[in-house]
Tab-separated table of C-alpha atoms in Angstrom:
chain	number	residue	atom	x	y	z
M	96	MET	CA	0.000	0.000	0.000
M	97	ASP	CA	1.631	3.234	-1.040
M	98	LEU	CA	1.366	6.482	0.906
M	99	HIS	CA	-1.276	7.961	-1.352
M	100	ARG	CA	-3.548	4.963	-0.818
M	101	VAL	CA	-3.053	5.162	2.956
M	102	THR	CA	-3.833	8.876	3.212
M	103	ASP	CA	-6.749	8.407	0.834
M	104	ALA	CA	-8.179	5.602	2.971
M	105	ILE	CA	-7.827	7.729	6.115
M	106	LEU	CA	-9.431	10.748	4.440
M	107	HIS	CA	-12.393	8.709	3.270
M	108	ASN	CA	-12.925	7.346	6.768
M	109	ILE	CA	-13.510	10.893	8.026
M	110	PHE	CA	-14.551	13.070	5.130
M	111	ILE	CA	-16.999	12.953	2.234
M	112	GLU	CA	-16.253	14.509	-1.114
M	113	MET	CA	-18.695	17.242	-2.067
M	114	GLU	CA	-20.022	18.146	-5.500
M	115	ALA	CA	-22.011	21.160	-6.706
M	116	SER	CA	-24.909	20.460	-9.064
M	117	GLY	CA	-25.746	23.159	-11.566
M	118	ARG	CA	-29.259	23.606	-12.893
M	119	HIS	CA	-30.319	20.578	-14.929
M	120	VAL	CA	-33.249	18.730	-16.357
M	121	HIS	CA	-34.439	15.115	-16.345
M	122	VAL	CA	-36.911	14.045	-19.041
M	123	THR	CA	-38.815	10.918	-20.042
M	124	GLU	CA	-38.023	8.909	-23.168
M	125	GLU	CA	-41.139	10.332	-24.802
M	126	GLN	CA	-40.251	13.925	-23.835
M	127	ALA	CA	-36.711	13.487	-25.223
M	128	LYS	CA	-38.276	12.561	-28.568
M	129	VAL	CA	-40.469	15.672	-28.558
M	130	LEU	CA	-37.573	17.975	-27.652
M	131	PHE	CA	-34.747	16.406	-29.654
M	132	GLY	CA	-36.383	14.001	-32.122
M	133	HIS	CA	-34.600	11.044	-30.491
M	134	SER	CA	-33.471	9.565	-27.151
M	135	LEU	CA	-30.730	11.219	-25.114
M	136	THR	CA	-27.139	10.699	-26.216
M	137	PRO	CA	-24.571	10.163	-23.420
M	138	SER	CA	-21.810	12.763	-23.442
M	139	ARG	CA	-19.863	12.458	-20.187
M	140	PRO	CA	-20.299	10.288	-17.071
M	141	LEU	CA	-21.234	11.757	-13.686
M	142	SER	CA	-19.805	10.542	-10.384
M	143	GLN	CA	-22.949	8.510	-9.656
M	144	PRO	CA	-22.573	5.178	-11.502
M	145	GLY	CA	-24.758	4.928	-14.628
M	146	GLN	CA	-25.629	8.647	-14.608
M	147	TRP	CA	-24.405	10.958	-17.361
M	148	VAL	CA	-24.703	14.353	-18.955
M	149	ALA	CA	-26.405	14.189	-22.342
M	150	GLN	CA	-25.139	15.886	-25.484
M	151	GLU	CA	-28.582	17.468	-25.782
M	152	ARG	CA	-29.350	20.804	-24.104
M	153	VAL	CA	-32.632	22.625	-23.487
M	154	THR	CA	-33.925	26.089	-22.813
M	155	VAL	CA	-35.902	26.355	-19.547
M	156	ILE	CA	-38.507	29.117	-19.708
M	157	GLY	CA	-40.385	30.706	-16.799
M	158	PRO	CA	-42.770	33.669	-16.579
M	159	LYS	CA	-39.933	36.140	-15.909
M	160	GLY	CA	-36.902	34.753	-17.711
M	161	GLU	CA	-35.176	31.792	-19.281
M	162	PHE	CA	-31.952	29.801	-19.179
M	163	ARG	CA	-30.549	28.536	-22.457
M	164	ASN	CA	-28.225	25.616	-22.842
M	165	VAL	CA	-29.319	23.819	-19.675
M	166	ALA	CA	-27.783	20.369	-19.078
M	167	VAL	CA	-29.996	17.327	-19.524
M	168	LEU	CA	-29.021	14.286	-17.457
M	169	GLY	CA	-29.515	10.698	-18.492
M	170	PRO	CA	-30.687	8.071	-18.533
M	171	GLU	CA	-34.292	9.081	-19.122
M	172	ARG	CA	-36.619	8.925	-16.102
M	173	LYS	CA	-40.266	8.066	-15.523
M	174	GLU	CA	-41.099	11.697	-14.818
M	175	ALA	CA	-39.643	15.063	-15.817
M	176	GLN	CA	-37.762	17.076	-13.187
M	177	VAL	CA	-36.144	20.489	-13.450
M	178	GLU	CA	-33.617	21.144	-10.676
M	179	ILE	CA	-32.771	24.787	-10.136
M	180	SER	CA	-31.405	26.898	-7.306
M	181	LEU	CA	-33.528	29.489	-5.501
M	182	THR	CA	-31.370	32.112	-7.253
M	183	ASP	CA	-32.332	30.570	-10.613
M	184	GLY	CA	-35.953	30.666	-9.460
M	185	ARG	CA	-35.799	34.451	-9.109
M	186	VAL	CA	-34.521	34.781	-12.668
M	187	LEU	CA	-37.219	32.475	-14.049
M	188	GLY	CA	-40.023	33.854	-11.877
M	189	ILE	CA	-40.649	30.402	-10.393
M	190	GLN	CA	-40.484	29.556	-6.680
M	191	PRO	CA	-39.268	25.975	-6.485
M	192	PRO	CA	-40.007	24.033	-3.307
M	193	VAL	CA	-36.973	22.435	-1.641
M	194	ARG	CA	-37.536	18.705	-2.173
M	195	PRO	CA	-35.716	15.395	-2.363
M	196	SER	CA	-35.150	14.361	-5.978
M	197	GLY	CA	-38.248	12.608	-7.344
M	198	SER	CA	-40.721	14.516	-5.106
M	199	VAL	CA	-42.382	16.674	-7.717
M	200	ALA	CA	-46.056	16.484	-6.652
M	201	ASP	CA	-47.655	19.946	-6.701
M	202	SER	CA	-44.400	21.651	-7.668
M	203	PRO	CA	-44.515	24.462	-10.232
M	204	GLY	CA	-44.078	23.806	-13.943
M	205	ALA	CA	-41.937	25.376	-16.670
M	206	VAL	CA	-41.610	25.313	-20.433
M	207	LEU	CA	-38.778	23.277	-21.977
M	208	LYS	CA	-37.666	24.119	-25.495
M	209	GLY	CA	-35.454	21.871	-27.601
M	210	PRO	CA	-34.371	21.996	-31.235
M	211	CYS	CA	-37.364	19.851	-32.326
M	212	GLY	CA	-40.173	20.939	-30.025
M	213	GLU	CA	-41.503	22.500	-26.865
M	214	LEU	CA	-43.067	21.002	-23.754
M	215	ALA	CA	-45.140	22.785	-21.117
M	216	LEU	CA	-44.443	20.791	-17.957
M	217	PRO	CA	-47.356	21.164	-15.519
M	218	GLN	CA	-45.018	20.400	-12.588
M	219	GLY	CA	-41.477	19.232	-11.851
M	220	VAL	CA	-39.488	22.337	-10.900
M	221	ILE	CA	-37.748	21.843	-7.545
M	222	ALA	CA	-34.669	22.955	-5.645
M	223	ALA	CA	-33.007	19.692	-4.666
M	224	GLN	CA	-32.734	19.233	-0.923
M	225	ARG	CA	-29.035	18.974	-0.081
M	226	HIS	CA	-28.192	15.309	0.218
M	227	ILE	CA	-25.495	12.698	0.565
M	228	HIS	CA	-25.393	9.699	-1.750
M	229	ILE	CA	-23.761	6.950	0.213
M	230	THR	CA	-22.856	3.330	-0.302
M	231	PRO	CA	-24.064	0.740	2.251
M	232	ALA	CA	-20.443	0.177	3.347
M	233	ASP	CA	-19.862	3.897	3.899
M	234	ALA	CA	-23.230	4.227	5.655
M	235	ARG	CA	-22.091	1.627	8.188
M	236	LYS	CA	-18.737	3.371	8.518
M	237	PHE	CA	-20.351	6.766	9.161
M	238	GLY	CA	-23.173	5.278	11.272
M	239	VAL	CA	-26.027	6.652	9.173
M	240	LYS	CA	-29.157	5.152	7.641
M	241	ASP	CA	-31.181	5.752	4.496
M	242	ARG	CA	-33.366	8.885	4.787
M	243	GLN	CA	-31.618	10.042	7.965
M	244	ILE	CA	-31.192	13.805	8.289
M	245	VAL	CA	-27.651	14.795	9.272
M	246	ARG	CA	-25.492	17.887	9.674
M	247	LEU	CA	-22.576	18.397	7.302
M	248	GLN	CA	-19.546	20.527	8.220
M	249	THR	CA	-17.871	21.901	5.103
M	250	TYR	CA	-14.091	22.337	4.876
M	251	THR	CA	-14.243	25.162	2.387
M	252	ALA	CA	-13.224	28.794	1.923
M	253	ARG	CA	-16.374	30.025	3.728
M	254	PRO	CA	-16.975	27.127	6.112
M	255	LEU	CA	-20.415	26.403	7.499
M	256	VAL	CA	-22.519	23.557	8.845
M	257	PHE	CA	-25.492	22.536	6.754
M	258	ASP	CA	-28.439	21.297	8.808
M	259	ASP	CA	-31.161	19.173	7.169
M	260	VAL	CA	-28.920	17.148	4.879
M	261	LEU	CA	-30.735	14.069	3.563
M	262	VAL	CA	-28.866	10.754	3.523
M	263	ARG	CA	-29.668	8.329	0.698
M	264	VAL	CA	-28.088	4.878	0.912
M	265	SER	CA	-27.869	2.587	-2.108
M	266	GLY	CA	-25.502	0.022	-3.543
M	267	GLU	CA	-25.836	1.872	-6.821
M	268	PHE	CA	-24.350	5.097	-5.442
M	269	ALA	CA	-20.873	6.525	-5.109
M	270	THR	CA	-20.397	8.363	-1.801
M	271	ARG	CA	-20.738	12.089	-2.483
M	272	ALA	CA	-22.467	15.081	-0.841
M	273	HIS	CA	-24.478	17.132	-3.327
M	274	LEU	CA	-25.050	20.871	-2.994
M	275	ASP	CA	-26.740	23.283	-5.350
M	276	PHE	CA	-24.892	26.391	-6.479
M	277	ASP	CA	-26.417	28.681	-3.844
M	278	GLU	CA	-25.118	26.322	-1.199
M	279	ALA	CA	-21.787	25.792	-2.973
M	280	ASN	CA	-21.208	29.543	-3.243
M	281	ALA	CA	-22.418	30.222	0.299
M	282	CYS	CA	-19.669	27.915	1.584
M	283	GLY	CA	-17.054	28.958	-0.990
M	284	TYR	CA	-16.913	25.452	-2.442
M	285	LYS	CA	-14.167	24.486	-4.893
M	286	THR	CA	-13.990	21.195	-6.814
M	287	ALA	CA	-13.281	18.181	-4.587
M	288	ASP	CA	-13.639	20.088	-1.296
M	289	LEU	CA	-14.535	17.849	1.622
M	290	GLY	CA	-17.289	17.727	4.204
M	291	ARG	CA	-17.826	15.763	7.389
M	292	ILE	CA	-20.993	14.366	8.875
M	293	LEU	CA	-21.264	15.741	12.417
M	294	PRO	CA	-22.274	13.383	15.217
V	663	MET	CA	-45.357	47.065	29.001
V	664	ASP	CA	-47.698	45.199	26.688
V	665	LEU	CA	-47.246	41.586	25.617
V	666	HIS	CA	-45.770	42.491	22.251
V	667	ARG	CA	-43.055	44.577	23.878
V	668	VAL	CA	-42.252	41.758	26.314
V	669	THR	CA	-41.948	39.072	23.654
V	670	ASP	CA	-39.995	41.464	21.470
V	671	ALA	CA	-37.539	42.189	24.290
V	672	ILE	CA	-37.088	38.470	24.946
V	673	LEU	CA	-36.625	37.702	21.258
V	674	HIS	CA	-33.976	40.392	20.894
V	675	ASN	CA	-32.086	39.029	23.881
V	676	ILE	CA	-31.629	35.737	22.066
V	677	PHE	CA	-31.936	36.323	18.336
V	678	ILE	CA	-30.621	38.723	15.737
V	679	GLU	CA	-32.660	39.801	12.751
V	680	MET	CA	-31.084	38.845	9.443
V	681	GLU	CA	-31.134	40.743	6.154
V	682	ALA	CA	-30.111	39.688	2.645
V	683	SER	CA	-28.096	42.196	0.630
V	684	GLY	CA	-28.534	42.086	-3.117
V	685	ARG	CA	-25.768	43.169	-5.474
V	686	HIS	CA	-25.049	46.860	-5.078
V	687	VAL	CA	-22.532	49.584	-5.728
V	688	HIS	CA	-20.908	52.335	-3.645
V	689	VAL	CA	-19.370	55.277	-5.496
V	690	THR	CA	-17.503	58.466	-4.639
V	691	GLU	CA	-19.006	61.937	-5.027
V	692	GLU	CA	-16.853	62.444	-8.114
V	693	GLN	CA	-17.864	59.108	-9.635
V	694	ALA	CA	-21.554	59.893	-9.055
V	695	LYS	CA	-21.106	63.054	-11.113
V	696	VAL	CA	-19.496	61.121	-13.973
V	697	LEU	CA	-22.207	58.441	-13.980
V	698	PHE	CA	-25.309	60.551	-13.255
V	699	GLY	CA	-24.261	64.189	-13.760
V	700	HIS	CA	-24.958	64.951	-10.082
V	701	SER	CA	-24.678	63.565	-6.524
V	702	LEU	CA	-26.769	60.606	-5.412
V	703	THR	CA	-30.421	61.229	-4.565
V	704	PRO	CA	-31.800	59.333	-1.510
V	705	SER	CA	-34.746	57.113	-2.380
V	706	ARG	CA	-35.411	54.832	0.590
V	707	PRO	CA	-33.645	54.325	3.947
V	708	LEU	CA	-31.844	51.088	4.825
V	709	SER	CA	-31.895	49.491	8.273
V	710	GLN	CA	-28.433	50.892	9.074
V	711	PRO	CA	-28.944	54.506	10.277
V	712	GLY	CA	-27.921	57.108	7.699
V	713	GLN	CA	-27.620	54.566	4.868
V	714	TRP	CA	-30.014	54.615	1.918
V	715	VAL	CA	-30.750	53.312	-1.538
V	716	ALA	CA	-30.281	55.987	-4.192
V	717	GLN	CA	-32.759	56.754	-6.941
V	718	GLU	CA	-29.876	56.283	-9.383
V	719	ARG	CA	-29.065	52.861	-10.845
V	720	VAL	CA	-26.049	51.591	-12.797
V	721	THR	CA	-25.100	48.819	-15.164
V	722	VAL	CA	-22.207	46.672	-13.897
V	723	ILE	CA	-20.225	45.167	-16.765
V	724	GLY	CA	-17.714	42.307	-16.604
V	725	PRO	CA	-15.857	40.360	-19.283
V	726	LYS	CA	-18.605	37.722	-19.588
V	727	GLY	CA	-21.836	39.547	-18.801
V	728	GLU	CA	-23.553	42.482	-17.208
V	729	PHE	CA	-26.247	43.401	-14.691
V	730	ARG	CA	-28.475	46.360	-15.464
V	731	ASN	CA	-30.368	48.394	-12.940
V	732	VAL	CA	-28.037	47.660	-10.032
V	733	ALA	CA	-28.777	49.511	-6.765
V	734	VAL	CA	-26.434	52.315	-5.729
V	735	LEU	CA	-26.212	52.930	-1.967
V	736	GLY	CA	-25.602	56.283	-0.345
V	737	PRO	CA	-24.154	58.361	1.020
V	738	GLU	CA	-21.137	58.529	-1.272
V	739	ARG	CA	-17.943	56.893	0.004
V	740	LYS	CA	-14.232	57.626	-0.269
V	741	GLU	CA	-13.740	54.662	-2.571
V	742	ALA	CA	-15.904	52.735	-5.027
V	743	GLN	CA	-17.034	49.233	-4.068
V	744	VAL	CA	-19.113	46.726	-6.030
V	745	GLU	CA	-20.628	44.020	-3.812
V	746	ILE	CA	-21.743	40.930	-5.675
V	747	SER	CA	-22.358	37.284	-4.829
V	748	LEU	CA	-20.136	34.494	-6.150
V	749	THR	CA	-23.109	33.520	-8.357
V	750	ASP	CA	-23.133	37.047	-9.800
V	751	GLY	CA	-19.387	36.702	-10.332
V	752	ARG	CA	-19.932	33.715	-12.632
V	753	VAL	CA	-22.369	35.736	-14.743
V	754	LEU	CA	-19.998	38.713	-14.969
V	755	GLY	CA	-16.843	36.634	-15.446
V	756	ILE	CA	-15.285	38.175	-12.345
V	757	GLN	CA	-14.074	36.212	-9.307
V	758	PRO	CA	-14.647	38.484	-6.317
V	759	PRO	CA	-12.600	37.803	-3.183
V	760	VAL	CA	-14.648	37.387	0.016
V	761	ARG	CA	-13.772	40.498	2.021
V	762	PRO	CA	-15.069	42.747	4.786
V	763	SER	CA	-16.662	45.883	3.343
V	764	GLY	CA	-14.000	48.499	2.605
V	765	SER	CA	-11.209	45.949	1.921
V	766	VAL	CA	-10.844	46.411	-1.797
V	767	ALA	CA	-7.032	46.338	-2.222
V	768	ASP	CA	-6.062	44.116	-5.179
V	769	SER	CA	-9.646	43.091	-5.842
V	770	PRO	CA	-10.794	42.853	-9.473
V	771	GLY	CA	-12.356	45.810	-11.293
V	772	ALA	CA	-15.473	46.238	-13.404
V	773	VAL	CA	-17.043	48.808	-15.679
V	774	LEU	CA	-19.911	50.933	-14.337
V	775	LYS	CA	-22.258	52.594	-16.817
V	776	GLY	CA	-24.709	55.343	-15.899
V	777	PRO	CA	-26.969	57.570	-17.975
V	778	CYS	CA	-24.239	60.264	-18.218
V	779	GLY	CA	-21.009	58.323	-18.418
V	780	GLU	CA	-18.922	55.213	-17.890
V	781	LEU	CA	-16.202	54.362	-15.377
V	782	ALA	CA	-13.626	51.578	-15.581
V	783	LEU	CA	-12.939	50.743	-11.938
V	784	PRO	CA	-9.466	49.231	-11.609
V	785	GLN	CA	-10.544	47.442	-8.387
V	786	GLY	CA	-13.423	47.285	-5.925
V	787	VAL	CA	-15.399	44.133	-6.760
V	788	ILE	CA	-15.823	41.959	-3.669
V	789	ALA	CA	-18.209	39.432	-2.161
V	790	ALA	CA	-18.976	40.859	1.269
V	791	GLN	CA	-17.901	38.595	4.114
V	792	ARG	CA	-21.030	37.694	6.060
V	793	HIS	CA	-21.188	39.990	9.051
V	794	ILE	CA	-23.224	41.242	11.971
V	795	HIS	CA	-23.680	44.966	12.552
V	796	ILE	CA	-24.159	45.351	16.260
V	797	THR	CA	-24.664	48.180	18.713
V	798	PRO	CA	-22.321	48.436	21.736
V	799	ALA	CA	-25.245	47.587	24.043
V	800	ASP	CA	-26.129	44.472	22.041
V	801	ALA	CA	-22.433	43.500	21.810
V	802	ARG	CA	-22.285	43.470	25.619
V	803	LYS	CA	-25.550	41.521	25.770
V	804	PHE	CA	-24.304	38.868	23.325
V	805	GLY	CA	-20.758	38.900	24.760
V	806	VAL	CA	-18.994	39.744	21.509
V	807	LYS	CA	-16.382	42.295	20.489
V	808	ASP	CA	-15.644	44.310	17.365
V	809	ARG	CA	-13.950	42.168	14.675
V	810	GLN	CA	-14.667	38.935	16.516
V	811	ILE	CA	-15.475	35.955	14.304
V	812	VAL	CA	-18.583	34.078	15.445
V	813	ARG	CA	-20.901	31.285	14.328
V	814	LEU	CA	-24.474	32.138	13.407
V	815	GLN	CA	-27.293	29.570	13.568
V	816	THR	CA	-30.099	30.485	11.162
V	817	TYR	CA	-33.743	29.806	11.995
V	818	THR	CA	-34.838	29.496	8.402
V	819	ALA	CA	-36.453	27.080	5.953
V	820	ARG	CA	-33.078	25.416	5.215
V	821	PRO	CA	-31.315	25.931	8.540
V	822	LEU	CA	-27.548	25.981	8.776
V	823	VAL	CA	-24.737	27.396	10.897
V	824	PHE	CA	-22.528	29.976	9.240
V	825	ASP	CA	-18.920	29.865	10.428
V	826	ASP	CA	-16.640	32.877	9.909
V	827	VAL	CA	-19.210	35.591	10.570
V	828	LEU	CA	-17.522	38.941	11.217
V	829	VAL	CA	-18.825	41.085	14.085
V	830	ARG	CA	-18.690	44.867	13.642
V	831	VAL	CA	-19.607	46.975	16.678
V	832	SER	CA	-20.501	50.649	16.379
V	833	GLY	CA	-22.842	53.125	17.992
V	834	GLU	CA	-23.893	54.095	14.488
V	835	PHE	CA	-25.243	50.648	13.676
V	836	ALA	CA	-28.566	48.911	14.090
V	837	THR	CA	-28.171	45.253	15.109
V	838	ARG	CA	-28.599	43.104	12.007
V	839	ALA	CA	-26.848	40.085	10.452
V	840	HIS	CA	-26.111	40.598	6.761
V	841	LEU	CA	-25.981	37.775	4.225
V	842	ASP	CA	-25.545	37.889	0.484
V	843	PHE	CA	-28.081	36.177	-1.756
V	844	ASP	CA	-26.081	32.954	-2.133
V	845	GLU	CA	-26.079	32.653	1.630
V	846	ALA	CA	-29.697	33.776	1.966
V	847	ASN	CA	-30.854	31.198	-0.578
V	848	ALA	CA	-28.633	28.464	0.830
V	849	CYS	CA	-30.449	28.848	4.173
V	850	GLY	CA	-33.898	29.504	2.673
V	851	TYR	CA	-34.017	32.978	4.190
V	852	LYS	CA	-37.268	34.968	4.184
V	853	THR	CA	-37.608	38.611	5.248
V	854	ALA	CA	-37.100	39.137	8.995
V	855	ASP	CA	-35.938	35.581	9.690
V	856	LEU	CA	-33.808	35.298	12.812
V	857	GLY	CA	-30.360	34.005	13.640
V	858	ARG	CA	-28.513	33.312	16.865
V	859	ILE	CA	-24.851	33.731	17.726
V	860	LEU	CA	-23.608	30.359	18.965
V	861	PRO	CA	-21.401	30.276	22.067
């Protein structure tokens, strides 16, 4: 075991790597066909196994503004979801509720515009609740369970402790804490900065 | 003493009212004349005594984007300062350092455009370090000193604890914690939400 592997193992026993998620969209197979004329095309993998950024991009339109060139993540899902920050919401004129991914009931809608067509989503716009994807092995190591709410200390330029961080445990995950850009900027996050679950 | 005054007194012994500062600009007397053809005109008072929003507005221009209609605060200062969030910085293409107000040495510049003229500021763009304005009486009550760094628990929709909060004590202040919009959105701040200095 070389020194790098030792320090890495120690680090990952204490800290969790953080990532900042920019605004992005999930669509269904059918919606991809309306927007782009075909299914999504993988462009680059994300840290979560099997998840990727698509080559395709959309415009997200709200009553007060729009964002062009918004990332679409694949693979396709059963239901559309538009994840934006509260700052983005002010630009669009949409007030997204803070929700775990997948909880879109009674959330506001938005218009998506692709090169081949437009879709008026009746709902699906949320601000993702900050969360930690965690493997079962890491969950045991950190002493946390699926759907537990924890506090996360950030080791960043503007350190803070996030309350109300949702833990999601799955064998299909890589262990990463996910912030939106409001949260990332509020703590002065830079790529690969670390956090720690507080007892 | 009626009930409202009692509860108010108790609340203010424990909590501090928080405010979110949007992007804004401070200019000198001379700069106001270049941009607007005259000194700043008070429009509406701010919570800090003697401070106000001017009727005048400017466009702030960076290498990648601009913001129109940006608030100018008065009275005029000895040195220009442009306070933006890190999110704003991405739009403008400017990386503001996180600094206490007034610390603009070696910070990046920006172009300001008013109805009467333009100014290329060589420096002055910062992200304000989160801070608490506090009266001497309240400083004694909360046991803090000028320039002390404290932790602030927010009682907000997305609660968190801000580390590295700068305390400024002055008889000319009203007691208020000031966040930028990244921080306000990261904690789900709504007008008049409260925070508490942690021991």
